[in-house]
């Protein structure tokens, strides 16, 4: 009924603000949450993740778990989605900052990456570049643009990610350790000006998406469905769409796309989660200042 007290003040402009919220795996005992947000100011800002204790009304004992090593001066492309791996390490997406696309291929730079850290913020020794000189040890994968969905299949441990292309070329990727996902060397989209970003839709030693959308749908929140309410959907992906305004169900056979359906057409879907009882929870947002954002709970009609 009231805003949570004690939350850190984010940098707010354009795409900058609060981003994602995640419960610690031992939340019922330690009441710890993780919160990602834009930290800094117009001239120097970054994706930051904190841990904090939540007592039902306020945050306390705030600690920085991660902050992007590279600061930027743009209020866009933060990524900032979080997901827990089965080994209780934390994955965090970091976008390319919009104006710094070439840095997504630079392993000494923090932009355009997915990083992996321990829950206390330390770096796992088995990260793919942890012992390579001149690279950032937190990097898990690279070659990303603006990753606004991240989800781990609770049954298989497979990591899925959704990523905004420019004008076209939105992607779903299966994320694996140390892999280069191609941006901006390869893309199925073009720049907003109409110019080519790259002549290549695939490039040597980079991984292709399992699905892409052209024109763009602006994929946002992502969930892997596991539950009994929609038993036929087990293992499928639920993808929010901001520009196309809908909720997509991507039918998967393993990690191969077998089909796609759309629901909630006309709703600008920001996030989607699967509840413990198998219902699907969706947050929608207004984009015109009309305060029309909603939380929806979806269950089978029968």
PDB file of N, CA, C and O in Angstrom, residues 7 36 46 48 51 83 101 112 115 148 159 164 167 209 241 244 248 264 296:
ATOM      1  N   UNK A   7      14.950   2.350   0.241  1.00  0.00           N
ATOM      2  CA  UNK A   7      15.538   1.960  -1.048  1.00  0.00           C
ATOM      3  C   UNK A   7      16.519   3.032  -1.516  1.00  0.00           C
ATOM      4  O   UNK A   7      16.292   4.223  -1.298  1.00  0.00           O
ATOM      5  N   UNK A  36      18.327  -4.281  -8.670  1.00  0.00           N
ATOM      6  CA  UNK A  36      19.203  -3.645  -9.660  1.00  0.00           C
ATOM      7  C   UNK A  36      18.629  -2.289 -10.052  1.00  0.00           C
ATOM      8  O   UNK A  36      17.412  -2.112 -10.139  1.00  0.00           O
ATOM      9  N   UNK A  46      25.995   3.640 -14.187  1.00  0.00           N
ATOM     10  CA  UNK A  46      26.255   2.220 -14.403  1.00  0.00           C
ATOM     11  C   UNK A  46      25.114   1.391 -13.828  1.00  0.00           C
ATOM     12  O   UNK A  46      24.313   1.870 -13.017  1.00  0.00           O
ATOM     13  N   UNK A  48      23.921  -1.156 -11.230  1.00  0.00           N
ATOM     14  CA  UNK A  48      24.344  -1.572  -9.895  1.00  0.00           C
ATOM     15  C   UNK A  48      23.340  -2.565  -9.333  1.00  0.00           C
ATOM     16  O   UNK A  48      22.142  -2.426  -9.543  1.00  0.00           O
ATOM     17  N   UNK A  51      22.316  -5.955  -2.348  1.00  0.00           N
ATOM     18  CA  UNK A  51      21.542  -6.844  -1.501  1.00  0.00           C
ATOM     19  C   UNK A  51      21.033  -6.024  -0.328  1.00  0.00           C
ATOM     20  O   UNK A  51      21.637  -5.017   0.061  1.00  0.00           O
ATOM     21  N   UNK A  83      19.223 -13.425 -12.573  1.00  0.00           N
ATOM     22  CA  UNK A  83      18.714 -14.794 -12.457  1.00  0.00           C
ATOM     23  C   UNK A  83      19.703 -15.614 -11.645  1.00  0.00           C
ATOM     24  O   UNK A  83      20.923 -15.420 -11.736  1.00  0.00           O
ATOM     25  N   UNK A 101      28.359   0.332 -28.766  1.00  0.00           N
ATOM     26  CA  UNK A 101      28.116  -1.041 -29.228  1.00  0.00           C
ATOM     27  C   UNK A 101      29.389  -1.838 -29.444  1.00  0.00           C
ATOM     28  O   UNK A 101      29.421  -3.041 -29.189  1.00  0.00           O
ATOM     29  N   UNK A 112      27.767  -4.545 -22.594  1.00  0.00           N
ATOM     30  CA  UNK A 112      27.355  -5.574 -23.552  1.00  0.00           C
ATOM     31  C   UNK A 112      27.694  -6.983 -23.107  1.00  0.00           C
ATOM     32  O   UNK A 112      28.015  -7.836 -23.929  1.00  0.00           O
ATOM     33  N   UNK A 115      27.244 -11.052 -16.707  1.00  0.00           N
ATOM     34  CA  UNK A 115      28.269 -11.322 -15.703  1.00  0.00           C
ATOM     35  C   UNK A 115      27.735 -12.356 -14.711  1.00  0.00           C
ATOM     36  O   UNK A 115      26.533 -12.556 -14.561  1.00  0.00           O
ATOM     37  N   UNK A 148      16.874  -7.599 -21.869  1.00  0.00           N
ATOM     38  CA  UNK A 148      15.830  -7.229 -20.917  1.00  0.00           C
ATOM     39  C   UNK A 148      15.046  -8.422 -20.400  1.00  0.00           C
ATOM     40  O   UNK A 148      14.043  -8.247 -19.698  1.00  0.00           O
ATOM     41  N   UNK A 159      19.775 -21.622 -19.472  1.00  0.00           N
ATOM     42  CA  UNK A 159      19.613 -20.174 -19.322  1.00  0.00           C
ATOM     43  C   UNK A 159      19.140 -19.587 -20.644  1.00  0.00           C
ATOM     44  O   UNK A 159      19.785 -19.756 -21.680  1.00  0.00           O
ATOM     45  N   UNK A 164      17.022  -6.930 -27.093  1.00  0.00           N
ATOM     46  CA  UNK A 164      16.558  -5.991 -28.108  1.00  0.00           C
ATOM     47  C   UNK A 164      17.593  -5.862 -29.220  1.00  0.00           C
ATOM     48  O   UNK A 164      18.774  -5.621 -28.956  1.00  0.00           O
ATOM     49  N   UNK A 167      16.636  -1.765 -35.116  1.00  0.00           N
ATOM     50  CA  UNK A 167      15.382  -1.773 -35.873  1.00  0.00           C
ATOM     51  C   UNK A 167      15.241  -3.161 -36.484  1.00  0.00           C
ATOM     52  O   UNK A 167      15.721  -3.448 -37.574  1.00  0.00           O
ATOM     53  N   UNK A 209      21.026 -16.737 -32.462  1.00  0.00           N
ATOM     54  CA  UNK A 209      19.855 -16.851 -31.594  1.00  0.00           C
ATOM     55  C   UNK A 209      19.007 -18.062 -32.002  1.00  0.00           C
ATOM     56  O   UNK A 209      19.055 -18.501 -33.155  1.00  0.00           O
ATOM     57  N   UNK A 241       6.195  -8.282 -24.545  1.00  0.00           N
ATOM     58  CA  UNK A 241       6.517  -7.426 -25.686  1.00  0.00           C
ATOM     59  C   UNK A 241       6.051  -6.006 -25.389  1.00  0.00           C
ATOM     60  O   UNK A 241       4.880  -5.790 -25.051  1.00  0.00           O
ATOM     61  N   UNK A 244       5.215  -4.280 -29.513  1.00  0.00           N
ATOM     62  CA  UNK A 244       4.104  -4.979 -30.150  1.00  0.00           C
ATOM     63  C   UNK A 244       2.912  -5.117 -29.206  1.00  0.00           C
ATOM     64  O   UNK A 244       1.805  -5.418 -29.630  1.00  0.00           O
ATOM     65  N   UNK A 248       3.889 -13.201 -25.458  1.00  0.00           N
ATOM     66  CA  UNK A 248       4.162 -14.295 -26.387  1.00  0.00           C
ATOM     67  C   UNK A 248       4.416 -15.582 -25.615  1.00  0.00           C
ATOM     68  O   UNK A 248       5.105 -15.569 -24.595  1.00  0.00           O
ATOM     69  N   UNK A 264      -3.009 -11.300 -24.598  1.00  0.00           N
ATOM     70  CA  UNK A 264      -3.062  -9.960 -24.011  1.00  0.00           C
ATOM     71  C   UNK A 264      -2.693  -8.880 -25.026  1.00  0.00           C
ATOM     72  O   UNK A 264      -1.992  -7.914 -24.712  1.00  0.00           O
ATOM     73  N   UNK A 296      -1.429  -8.550 -13.476  1.00  0.00           N
ATOM     74  CA  UNK A 296      -2.435  -9.517 -13.915  1.00  0.00           C
ATOM     75  C   UNK A 296      -2.049 -10.918 -13.472  1.00  0.00           C
ATOM     76  O   UNK A 296      -0.867 -11.277 -13.495  1.00  0.00           O
TER      77      UNK A 296
END
